[in-house]
PDB file of C-alpha atoms and ligand atoms in Angstrom:
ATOM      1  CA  UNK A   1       0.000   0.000   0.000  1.00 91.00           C
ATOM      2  CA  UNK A   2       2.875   2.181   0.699  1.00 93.00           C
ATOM      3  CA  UNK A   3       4.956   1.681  -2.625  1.00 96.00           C
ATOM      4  CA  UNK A   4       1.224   2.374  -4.326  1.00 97.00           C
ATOM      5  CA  UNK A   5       0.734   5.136  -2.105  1.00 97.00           C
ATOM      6  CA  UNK A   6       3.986   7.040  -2.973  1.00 98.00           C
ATOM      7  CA  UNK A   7       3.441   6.461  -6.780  1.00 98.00           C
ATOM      8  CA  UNK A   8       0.224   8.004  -6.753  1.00 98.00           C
ATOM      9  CA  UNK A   9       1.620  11.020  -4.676  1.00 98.00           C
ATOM     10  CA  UNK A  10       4.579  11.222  -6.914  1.00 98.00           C
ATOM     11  CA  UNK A  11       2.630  11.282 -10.326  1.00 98.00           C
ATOM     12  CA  UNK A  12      -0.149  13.891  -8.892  1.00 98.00           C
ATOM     13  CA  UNK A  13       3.296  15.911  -7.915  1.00 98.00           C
ATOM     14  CA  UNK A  14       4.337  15.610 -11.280  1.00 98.00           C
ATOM     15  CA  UNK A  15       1.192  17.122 -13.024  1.00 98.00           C
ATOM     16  CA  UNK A  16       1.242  19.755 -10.431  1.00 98.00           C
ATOM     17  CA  UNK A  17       4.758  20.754 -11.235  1.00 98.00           C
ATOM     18  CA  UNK A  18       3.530  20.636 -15.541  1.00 98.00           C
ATOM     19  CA  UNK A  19       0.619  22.586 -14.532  1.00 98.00           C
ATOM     20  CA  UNK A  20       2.202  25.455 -12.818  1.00 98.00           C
ATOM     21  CA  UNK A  21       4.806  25.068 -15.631  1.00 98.00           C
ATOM     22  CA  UNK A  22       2.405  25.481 -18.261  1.00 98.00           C
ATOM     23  CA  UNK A  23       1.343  29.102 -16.677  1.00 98.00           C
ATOM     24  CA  UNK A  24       4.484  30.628 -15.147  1.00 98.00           C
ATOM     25  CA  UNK A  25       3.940  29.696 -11.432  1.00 98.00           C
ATOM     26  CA  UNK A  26       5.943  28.179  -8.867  1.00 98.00           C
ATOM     27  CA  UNK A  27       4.933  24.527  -7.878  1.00 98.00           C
ATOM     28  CA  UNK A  28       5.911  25.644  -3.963  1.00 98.00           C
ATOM     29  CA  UNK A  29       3.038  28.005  -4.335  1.00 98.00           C
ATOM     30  CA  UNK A  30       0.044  24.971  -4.656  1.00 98.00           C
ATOM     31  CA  UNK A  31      -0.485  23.008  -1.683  1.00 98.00           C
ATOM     32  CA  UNK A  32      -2.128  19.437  -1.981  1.00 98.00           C
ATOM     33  CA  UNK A  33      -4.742  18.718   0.478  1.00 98.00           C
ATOM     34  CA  UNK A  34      -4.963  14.969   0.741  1.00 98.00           C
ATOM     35  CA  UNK A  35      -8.914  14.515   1.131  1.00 98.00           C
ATOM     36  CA  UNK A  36      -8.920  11.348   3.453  1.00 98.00           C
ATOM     37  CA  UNK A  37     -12.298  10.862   3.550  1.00 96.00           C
ATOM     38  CA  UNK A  38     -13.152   7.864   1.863  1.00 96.00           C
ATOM     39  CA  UNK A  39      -9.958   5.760   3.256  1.00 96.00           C
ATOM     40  CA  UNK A  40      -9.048   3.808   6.256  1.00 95.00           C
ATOM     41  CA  UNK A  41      -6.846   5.395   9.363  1.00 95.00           C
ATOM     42  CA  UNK A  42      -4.202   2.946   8.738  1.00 95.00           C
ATOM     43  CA  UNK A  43      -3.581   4.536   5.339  1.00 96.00           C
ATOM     44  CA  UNK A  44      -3.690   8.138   6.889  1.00 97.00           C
ATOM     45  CA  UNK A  45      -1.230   6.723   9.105  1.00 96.00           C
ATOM     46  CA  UNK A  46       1.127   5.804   5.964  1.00 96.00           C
ATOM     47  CA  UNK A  47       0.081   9.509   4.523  1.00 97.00           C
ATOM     48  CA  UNK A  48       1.642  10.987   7.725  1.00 97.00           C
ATOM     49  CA  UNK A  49       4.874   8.732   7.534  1.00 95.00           C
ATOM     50  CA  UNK A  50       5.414   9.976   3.949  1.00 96.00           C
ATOM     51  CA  UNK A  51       5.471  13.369   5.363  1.00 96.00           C
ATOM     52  CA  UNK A  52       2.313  15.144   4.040  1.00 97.00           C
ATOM     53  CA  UNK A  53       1.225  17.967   5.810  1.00 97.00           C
ATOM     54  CA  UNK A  54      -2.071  19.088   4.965  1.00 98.00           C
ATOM     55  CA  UNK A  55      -5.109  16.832   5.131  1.00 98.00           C
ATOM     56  CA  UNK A  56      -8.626  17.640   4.523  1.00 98.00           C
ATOM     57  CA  UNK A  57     -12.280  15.965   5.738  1.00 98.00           C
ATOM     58  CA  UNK A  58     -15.640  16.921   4.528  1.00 97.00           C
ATOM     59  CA  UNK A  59     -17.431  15.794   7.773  1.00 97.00           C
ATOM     60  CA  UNK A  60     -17.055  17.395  11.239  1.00 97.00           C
ATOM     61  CA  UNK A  61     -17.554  14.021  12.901  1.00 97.00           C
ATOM     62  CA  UNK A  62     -14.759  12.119  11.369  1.00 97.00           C
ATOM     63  CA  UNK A  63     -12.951  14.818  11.243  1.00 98.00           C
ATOM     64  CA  UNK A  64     -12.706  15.615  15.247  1.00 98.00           C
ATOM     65  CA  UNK A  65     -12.450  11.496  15.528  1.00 97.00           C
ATOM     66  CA  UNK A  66      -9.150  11.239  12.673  1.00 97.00           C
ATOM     67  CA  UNK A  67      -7.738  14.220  14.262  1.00 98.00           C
ATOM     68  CA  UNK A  68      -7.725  12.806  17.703  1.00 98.00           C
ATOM     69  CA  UNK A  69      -6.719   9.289  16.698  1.00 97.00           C
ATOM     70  CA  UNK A  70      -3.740  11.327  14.882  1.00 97.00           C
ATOM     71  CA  UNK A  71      -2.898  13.122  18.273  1.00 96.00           C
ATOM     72  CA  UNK A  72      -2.910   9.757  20.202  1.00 95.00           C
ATOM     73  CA  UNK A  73      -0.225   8.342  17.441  1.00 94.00           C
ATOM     74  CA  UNK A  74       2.057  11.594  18.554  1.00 94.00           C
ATOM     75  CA  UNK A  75       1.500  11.199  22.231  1.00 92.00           C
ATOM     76  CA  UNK A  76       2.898   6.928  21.677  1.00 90.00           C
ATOM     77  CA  UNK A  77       5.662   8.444  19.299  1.00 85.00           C
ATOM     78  CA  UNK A  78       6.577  11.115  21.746  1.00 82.00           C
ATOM     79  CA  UNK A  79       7.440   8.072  23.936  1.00 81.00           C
ATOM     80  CA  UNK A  80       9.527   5.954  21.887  1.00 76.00           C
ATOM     81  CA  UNK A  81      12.623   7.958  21.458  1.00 73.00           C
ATOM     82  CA  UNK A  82      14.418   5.826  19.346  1.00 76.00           C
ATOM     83  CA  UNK A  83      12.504   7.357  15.973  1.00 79.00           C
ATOM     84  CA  UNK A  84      12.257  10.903  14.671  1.00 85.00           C
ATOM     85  CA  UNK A  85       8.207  11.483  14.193  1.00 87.00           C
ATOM     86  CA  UNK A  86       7.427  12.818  10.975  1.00 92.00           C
ATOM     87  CA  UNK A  87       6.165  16.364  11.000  1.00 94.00           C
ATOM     88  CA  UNK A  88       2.659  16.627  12.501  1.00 96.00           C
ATOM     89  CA  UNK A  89      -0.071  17.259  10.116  1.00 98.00           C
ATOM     90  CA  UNK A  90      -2.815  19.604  10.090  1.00 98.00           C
ATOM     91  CA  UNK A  91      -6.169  19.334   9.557  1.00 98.00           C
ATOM     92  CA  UNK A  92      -9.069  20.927   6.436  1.00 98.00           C
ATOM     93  CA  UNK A  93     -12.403  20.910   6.803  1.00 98.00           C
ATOM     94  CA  UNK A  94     -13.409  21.182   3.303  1.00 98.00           C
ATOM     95  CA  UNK A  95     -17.583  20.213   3.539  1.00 97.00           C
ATOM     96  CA  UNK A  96     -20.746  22.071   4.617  1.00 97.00           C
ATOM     97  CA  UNK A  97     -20.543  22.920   7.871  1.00 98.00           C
ATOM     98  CA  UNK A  98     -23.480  23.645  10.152  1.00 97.00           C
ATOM     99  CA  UNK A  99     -23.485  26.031  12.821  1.00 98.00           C
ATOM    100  CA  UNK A 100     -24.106  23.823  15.738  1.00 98.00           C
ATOM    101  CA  UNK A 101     -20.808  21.561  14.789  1.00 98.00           C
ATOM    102  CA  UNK A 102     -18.408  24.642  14.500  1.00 98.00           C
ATOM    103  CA  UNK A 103     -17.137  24.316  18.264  1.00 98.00           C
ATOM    104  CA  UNK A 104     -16.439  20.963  18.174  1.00 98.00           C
ATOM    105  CA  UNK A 105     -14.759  21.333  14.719  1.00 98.00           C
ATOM    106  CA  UNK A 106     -12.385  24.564  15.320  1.00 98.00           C
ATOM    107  CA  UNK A 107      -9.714  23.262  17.846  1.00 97.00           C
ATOM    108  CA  UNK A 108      -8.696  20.521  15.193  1.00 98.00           C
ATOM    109  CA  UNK A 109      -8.822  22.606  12.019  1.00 98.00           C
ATOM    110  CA  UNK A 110      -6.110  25.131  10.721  1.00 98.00           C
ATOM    111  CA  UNK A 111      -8.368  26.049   8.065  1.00 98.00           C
ATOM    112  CA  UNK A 112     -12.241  26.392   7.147  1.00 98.00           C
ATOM    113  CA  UNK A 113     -12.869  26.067   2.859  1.00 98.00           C
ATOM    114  CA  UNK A 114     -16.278  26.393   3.480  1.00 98.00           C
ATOM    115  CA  UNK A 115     -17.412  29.269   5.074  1.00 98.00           C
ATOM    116  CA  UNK A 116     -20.715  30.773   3.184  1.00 97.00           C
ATOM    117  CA  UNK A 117     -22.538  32.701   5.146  1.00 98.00           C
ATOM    118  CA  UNK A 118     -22.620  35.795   7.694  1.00 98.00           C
ATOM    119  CA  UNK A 119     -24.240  33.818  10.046  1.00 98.00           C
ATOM    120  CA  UNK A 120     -21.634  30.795   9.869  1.00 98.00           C
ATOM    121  CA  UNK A 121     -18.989  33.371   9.953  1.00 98.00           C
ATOM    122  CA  UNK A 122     -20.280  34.848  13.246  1.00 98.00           C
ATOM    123  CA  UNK A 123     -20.687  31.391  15.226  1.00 98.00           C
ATOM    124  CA  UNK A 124     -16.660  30.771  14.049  1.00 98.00           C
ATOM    125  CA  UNK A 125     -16.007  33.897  15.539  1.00 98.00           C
ATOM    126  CA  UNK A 126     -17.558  33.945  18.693  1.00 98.00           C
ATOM    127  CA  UNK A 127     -16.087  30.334  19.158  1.00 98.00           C
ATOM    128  CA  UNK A 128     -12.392  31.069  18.217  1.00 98.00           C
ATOM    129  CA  UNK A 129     -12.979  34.039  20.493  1.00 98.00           C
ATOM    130  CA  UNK A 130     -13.684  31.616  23.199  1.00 98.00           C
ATOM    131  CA  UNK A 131     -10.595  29.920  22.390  1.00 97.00           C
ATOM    132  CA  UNK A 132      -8.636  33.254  22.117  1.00 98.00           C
ATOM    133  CA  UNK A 133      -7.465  32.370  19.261  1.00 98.00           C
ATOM    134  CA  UNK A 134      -8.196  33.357  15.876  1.00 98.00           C
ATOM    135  CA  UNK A 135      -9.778  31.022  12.846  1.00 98.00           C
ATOM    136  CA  UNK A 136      -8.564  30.853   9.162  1.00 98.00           C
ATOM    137  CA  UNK A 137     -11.214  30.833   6.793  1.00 98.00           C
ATOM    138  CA  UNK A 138     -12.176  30.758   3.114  1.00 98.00           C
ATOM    139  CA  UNK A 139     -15.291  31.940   1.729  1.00 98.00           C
ATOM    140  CA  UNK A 140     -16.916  29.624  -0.876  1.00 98.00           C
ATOM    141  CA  UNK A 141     -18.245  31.075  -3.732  1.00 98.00           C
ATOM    142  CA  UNK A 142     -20.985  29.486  -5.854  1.00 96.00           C
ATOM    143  CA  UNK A 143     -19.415  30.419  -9.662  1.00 95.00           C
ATOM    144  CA  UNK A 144     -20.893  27.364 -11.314  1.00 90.00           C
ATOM    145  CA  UNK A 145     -22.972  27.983 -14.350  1.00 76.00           C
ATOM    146  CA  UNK A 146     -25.756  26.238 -12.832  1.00 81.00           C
ATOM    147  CA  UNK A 147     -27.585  26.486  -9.367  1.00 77.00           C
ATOM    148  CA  UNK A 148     -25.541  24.189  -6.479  1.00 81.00           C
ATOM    149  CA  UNK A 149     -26.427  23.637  -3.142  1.00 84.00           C
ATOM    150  CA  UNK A 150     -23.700  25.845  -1.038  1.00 93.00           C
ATOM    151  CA  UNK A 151     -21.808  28.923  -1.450  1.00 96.00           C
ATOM    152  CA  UNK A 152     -22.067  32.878  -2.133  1.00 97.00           C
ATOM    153  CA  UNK A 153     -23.618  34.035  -5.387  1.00 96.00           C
ATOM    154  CA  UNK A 154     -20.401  35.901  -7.052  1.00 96.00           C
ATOM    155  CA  UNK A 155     -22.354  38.901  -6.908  1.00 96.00           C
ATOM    156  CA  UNK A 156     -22.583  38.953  -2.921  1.00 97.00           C
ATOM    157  CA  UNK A 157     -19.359  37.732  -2.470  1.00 97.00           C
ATOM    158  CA  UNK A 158     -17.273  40.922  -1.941  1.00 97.00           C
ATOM    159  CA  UNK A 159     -19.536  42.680   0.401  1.00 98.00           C
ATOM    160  CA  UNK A 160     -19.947  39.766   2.566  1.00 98.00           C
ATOM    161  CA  UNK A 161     -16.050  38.977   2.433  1.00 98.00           C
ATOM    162  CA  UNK A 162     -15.585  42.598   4.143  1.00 98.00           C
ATOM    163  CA  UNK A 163     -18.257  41.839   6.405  1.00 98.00           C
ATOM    164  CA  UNK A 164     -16.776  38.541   7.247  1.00 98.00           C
ATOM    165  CA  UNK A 165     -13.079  39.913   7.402  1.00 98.00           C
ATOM    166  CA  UNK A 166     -14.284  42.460   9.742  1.00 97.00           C
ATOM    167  CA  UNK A 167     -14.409  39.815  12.393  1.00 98.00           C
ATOM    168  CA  UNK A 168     -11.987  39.902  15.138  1.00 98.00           C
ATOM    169  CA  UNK A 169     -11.385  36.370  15.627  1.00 98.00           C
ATOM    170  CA  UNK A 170     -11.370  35.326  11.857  1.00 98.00           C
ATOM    171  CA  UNK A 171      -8.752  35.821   9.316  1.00 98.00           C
ATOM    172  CA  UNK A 172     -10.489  36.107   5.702  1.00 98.00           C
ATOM    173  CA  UNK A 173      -7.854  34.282   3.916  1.00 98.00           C
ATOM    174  CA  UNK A 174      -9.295  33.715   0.176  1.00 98.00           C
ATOM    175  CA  UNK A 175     -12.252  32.183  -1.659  1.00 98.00           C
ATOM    176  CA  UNK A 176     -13.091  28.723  -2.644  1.00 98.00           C
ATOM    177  CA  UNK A 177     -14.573  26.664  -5.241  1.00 98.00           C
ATOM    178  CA  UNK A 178     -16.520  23.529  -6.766  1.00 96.00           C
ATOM    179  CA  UNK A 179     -16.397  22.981 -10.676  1.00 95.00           C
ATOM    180  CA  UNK A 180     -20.046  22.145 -11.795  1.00 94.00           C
ATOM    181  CA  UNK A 181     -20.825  18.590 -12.091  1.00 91.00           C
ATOM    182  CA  UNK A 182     -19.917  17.937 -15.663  1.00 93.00           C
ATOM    183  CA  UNK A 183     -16.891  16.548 -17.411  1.00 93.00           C
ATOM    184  CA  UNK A 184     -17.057  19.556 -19.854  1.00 96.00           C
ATOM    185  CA  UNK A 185     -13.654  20.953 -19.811  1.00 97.00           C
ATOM    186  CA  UNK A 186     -14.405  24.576 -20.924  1.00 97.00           C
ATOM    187  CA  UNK A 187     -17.559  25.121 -18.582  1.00 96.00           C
ATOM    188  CA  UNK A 188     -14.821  23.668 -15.433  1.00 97.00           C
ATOM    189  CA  UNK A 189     -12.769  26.286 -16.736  1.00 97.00           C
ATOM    190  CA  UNK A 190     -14.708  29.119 -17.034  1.00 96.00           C
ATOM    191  CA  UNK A 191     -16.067  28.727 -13.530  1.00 97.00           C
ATOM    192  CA  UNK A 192     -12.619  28.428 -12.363  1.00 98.00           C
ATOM    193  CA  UNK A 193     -11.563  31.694 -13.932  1.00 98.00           C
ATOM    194  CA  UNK A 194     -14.653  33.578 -12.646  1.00 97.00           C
ATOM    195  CA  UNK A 195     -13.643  32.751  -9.176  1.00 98.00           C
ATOM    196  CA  UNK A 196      -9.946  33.858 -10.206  1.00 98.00           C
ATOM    197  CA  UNK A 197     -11.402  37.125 -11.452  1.00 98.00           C
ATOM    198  CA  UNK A 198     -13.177  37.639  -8.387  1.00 98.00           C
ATOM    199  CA  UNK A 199     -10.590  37.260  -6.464  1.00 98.00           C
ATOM    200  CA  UNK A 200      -8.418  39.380  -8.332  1.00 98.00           C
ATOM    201  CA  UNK A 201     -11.069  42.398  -7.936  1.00 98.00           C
ATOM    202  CA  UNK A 202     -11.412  41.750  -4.055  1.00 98.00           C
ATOM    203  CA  UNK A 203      -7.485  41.868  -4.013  1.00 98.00           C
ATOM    204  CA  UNK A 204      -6.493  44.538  -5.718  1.00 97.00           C
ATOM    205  CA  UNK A 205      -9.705  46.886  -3.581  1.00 96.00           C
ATOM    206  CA  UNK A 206      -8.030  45.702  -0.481  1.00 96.00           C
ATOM    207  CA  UNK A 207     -11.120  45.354   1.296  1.00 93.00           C
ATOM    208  CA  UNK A 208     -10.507  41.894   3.041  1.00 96.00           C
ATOM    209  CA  UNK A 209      -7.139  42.638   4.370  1.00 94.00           C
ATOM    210  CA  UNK A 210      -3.603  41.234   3.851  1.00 95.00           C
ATOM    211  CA  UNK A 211      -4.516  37.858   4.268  1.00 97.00           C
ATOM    212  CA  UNK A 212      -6.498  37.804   0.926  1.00 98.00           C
ATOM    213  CA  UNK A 213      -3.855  35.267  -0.811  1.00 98.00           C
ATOM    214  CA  UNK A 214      -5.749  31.900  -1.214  1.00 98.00           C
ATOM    215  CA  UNK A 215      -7.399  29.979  -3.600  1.00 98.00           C
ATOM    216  CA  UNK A 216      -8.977  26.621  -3.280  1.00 98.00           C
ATOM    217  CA  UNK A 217      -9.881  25.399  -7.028  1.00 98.00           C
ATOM    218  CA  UNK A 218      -9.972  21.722  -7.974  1.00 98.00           C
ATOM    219  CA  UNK A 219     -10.191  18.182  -7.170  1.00 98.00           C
ATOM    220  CA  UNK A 220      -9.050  14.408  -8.593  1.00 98.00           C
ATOM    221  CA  UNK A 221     -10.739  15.309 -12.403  1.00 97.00           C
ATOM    222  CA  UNK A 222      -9.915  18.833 -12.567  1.00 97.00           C
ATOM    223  CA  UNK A 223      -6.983  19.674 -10.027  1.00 98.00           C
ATOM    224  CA  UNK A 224      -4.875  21.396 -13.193  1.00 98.00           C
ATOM    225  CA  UNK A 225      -7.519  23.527 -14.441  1.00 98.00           C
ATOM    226  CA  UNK A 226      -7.969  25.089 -10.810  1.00 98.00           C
ATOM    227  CA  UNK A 227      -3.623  25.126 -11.248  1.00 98.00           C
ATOM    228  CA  UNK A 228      -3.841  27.282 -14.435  1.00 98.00           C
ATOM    229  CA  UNK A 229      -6.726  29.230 -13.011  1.00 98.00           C
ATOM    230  CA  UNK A 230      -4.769  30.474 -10.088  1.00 98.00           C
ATOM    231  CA  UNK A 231      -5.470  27.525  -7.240  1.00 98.00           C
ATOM    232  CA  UNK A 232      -2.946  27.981  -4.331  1.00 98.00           C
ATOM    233  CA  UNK A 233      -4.750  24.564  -2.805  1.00 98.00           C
ATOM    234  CA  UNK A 234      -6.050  21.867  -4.383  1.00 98.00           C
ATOM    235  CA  UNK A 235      -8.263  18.954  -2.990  1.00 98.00           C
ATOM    236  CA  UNK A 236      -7.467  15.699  -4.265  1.00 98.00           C
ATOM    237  CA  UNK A 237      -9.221  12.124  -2.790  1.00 98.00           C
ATOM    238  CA  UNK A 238      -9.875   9.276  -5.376  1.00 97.00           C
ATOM    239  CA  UNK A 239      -6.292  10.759  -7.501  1.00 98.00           C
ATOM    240  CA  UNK A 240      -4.162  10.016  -4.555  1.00 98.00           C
ATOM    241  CA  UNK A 241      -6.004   6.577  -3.472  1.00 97.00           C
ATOM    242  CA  UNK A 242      -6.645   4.938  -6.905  1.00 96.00           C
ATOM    243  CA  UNK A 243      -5.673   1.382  -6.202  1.00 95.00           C
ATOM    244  CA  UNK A 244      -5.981   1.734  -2.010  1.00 94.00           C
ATOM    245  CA  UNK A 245      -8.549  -0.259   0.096  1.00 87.00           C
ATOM    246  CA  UNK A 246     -11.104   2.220   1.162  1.00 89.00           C
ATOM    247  CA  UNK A 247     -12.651   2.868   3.749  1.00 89.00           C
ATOM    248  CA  UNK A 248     -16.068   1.324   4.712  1.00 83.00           C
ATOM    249  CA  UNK A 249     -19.212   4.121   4.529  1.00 73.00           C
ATOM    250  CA  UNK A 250     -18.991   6.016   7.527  1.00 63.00           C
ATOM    251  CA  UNK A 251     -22.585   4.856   9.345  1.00 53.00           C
ATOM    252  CA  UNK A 252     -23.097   8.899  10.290  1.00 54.00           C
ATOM    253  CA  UNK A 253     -23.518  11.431   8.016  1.00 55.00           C
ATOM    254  CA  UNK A 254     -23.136  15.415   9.202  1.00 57.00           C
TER     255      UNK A 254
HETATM  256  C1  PLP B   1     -14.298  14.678  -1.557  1.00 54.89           C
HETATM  257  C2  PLP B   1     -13.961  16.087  -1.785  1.00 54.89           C
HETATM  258  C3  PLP B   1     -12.832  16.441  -2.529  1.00 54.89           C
HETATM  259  C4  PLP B   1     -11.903  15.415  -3.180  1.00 54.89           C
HETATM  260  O1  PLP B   1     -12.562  14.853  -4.277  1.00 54.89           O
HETATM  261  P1  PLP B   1     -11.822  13.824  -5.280  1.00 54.89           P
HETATM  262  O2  PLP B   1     -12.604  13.949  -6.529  1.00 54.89           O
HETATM  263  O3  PLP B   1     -11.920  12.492  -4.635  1.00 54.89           O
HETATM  264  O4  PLP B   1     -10.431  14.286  -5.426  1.00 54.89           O
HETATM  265  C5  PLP B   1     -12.540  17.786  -2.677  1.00 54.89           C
HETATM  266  N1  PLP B   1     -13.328  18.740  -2.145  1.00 54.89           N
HETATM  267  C6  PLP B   1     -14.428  18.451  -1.426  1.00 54.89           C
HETATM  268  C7  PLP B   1     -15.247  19.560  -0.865  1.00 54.89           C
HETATM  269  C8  PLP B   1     -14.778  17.114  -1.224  1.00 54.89           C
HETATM  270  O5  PLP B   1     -15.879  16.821  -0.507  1.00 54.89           O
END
């Protein structure tokens, strides 16, 4: 599983690295956000080994569970000196979330995707707040030429990013997006590059602070379109695990 593992991570490296060639960017400037939801915690396990950083869940409930198992490996390794741990990774939660999960969700999570609402926004800051500390978020935007079930319509999406990064215990720190459901290259594309161009306006006004830097565009099928668009992170699951047992369903859903 490892060897298999490693392949798959180098080859999605590689078409990173073409991508960014293709359009002038720096491969160091895309992170990968192994989506771990659909495998087993014995192949996170191997992830963490191999030294990835950055892993992302769609569900607050397996989330908060992964990211504790993950803690409990440290505290063992912590004991057994005769090993250097591999660098402890942090957590994305990349789905819906709903209000009443956001303080169990925010001590494990260095970074929200899926922020999409002023009311969402307000529950993660009054619970960082009671944390005293202060949450990283992205605002998804609904770009997609046809009507999907989350995120801001791009023409509410700079007014409520100001509103949002007006928030003292949240750090606006980019937008995010889904590609419509189709395998149509130029409609993935063009939703892509809508986001980008949103982003670029909400930049270059200034009006969500310094922190305005990332993008989160693309998945397995479409990872190097959201590359060329402008994607700083990209969300890859069934890429990275082809050939991997998976996981059994989760029984809960959230
Ligand atoms: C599952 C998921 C992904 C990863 O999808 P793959 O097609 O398996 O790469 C990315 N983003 C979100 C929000 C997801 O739920």
């Amino acid at each position: 599983m490892k060897r298999k593992l490693a392949e798959n991570w180098k080859r999605i490296t590689e078409r990173v690295g073409d991508a960014c060639h293709r359009v002038g960017r720096d491969p160091t400037d895309v992170t990968i956000v192994a989506v771990t939801k659909s495998v087993t915690p014995n192949v996170i396990r191997t992830l963490i080994e191999m030294g990835i950083h950055d892993l992302g869940e769609n569900r607050v409930q397996q989330l908060t569970k992964r990211a504790a198992m993950v803690n409990e490996w440290f505290k063992r390794r912590s004991l057994d000196s005769s090993s250097v741990p591999p660098p402890r990774p942090v957590w994305h939660m990349i789905g819906h979330l709903q209000r009443n999960k956001v303080a169990a969700v925010l001590p494990w999570v260095r970074l929200v995707h899926s922020v999409d609402s002023l009311r969402l926004a307000e529950e993660i800051d009054s619970q960082a707040g009671k944390l005293k500390t202060t949450m990283r978020v992205l605002l998804e935007v609904d770009a997609a030429d046809e009507p999907s079930k989350y995120g801001v319509a791009v023409a509410a999406t700079t007014h409520l990013g100001e509103q949002i990064a007006s928030l003292p215990h949240i750090e606006l720190c980019g937008l995010m997006a889904m590609a419509p459901l189709t395998s149509d290259e130029s409609r993935i594309r063009f939703t892509f590059e809508r986001v980008k161009d949103l982003f670029d306006e909400i930049v270059s006004e200034g009006s969500c602070g310094d922190s305005f830097r990332m993008l989160s565009l693309g998945m397995s099928n479409d990872f190097e379109y959201g590359i060329e668009a402008g994607a700083t992170y990209i969300r890859i699951g069934s890429a990275l695990f082809e050939g991997i047992e998976l996981a059994p369903e989760p029984a809960y859903s959230d």
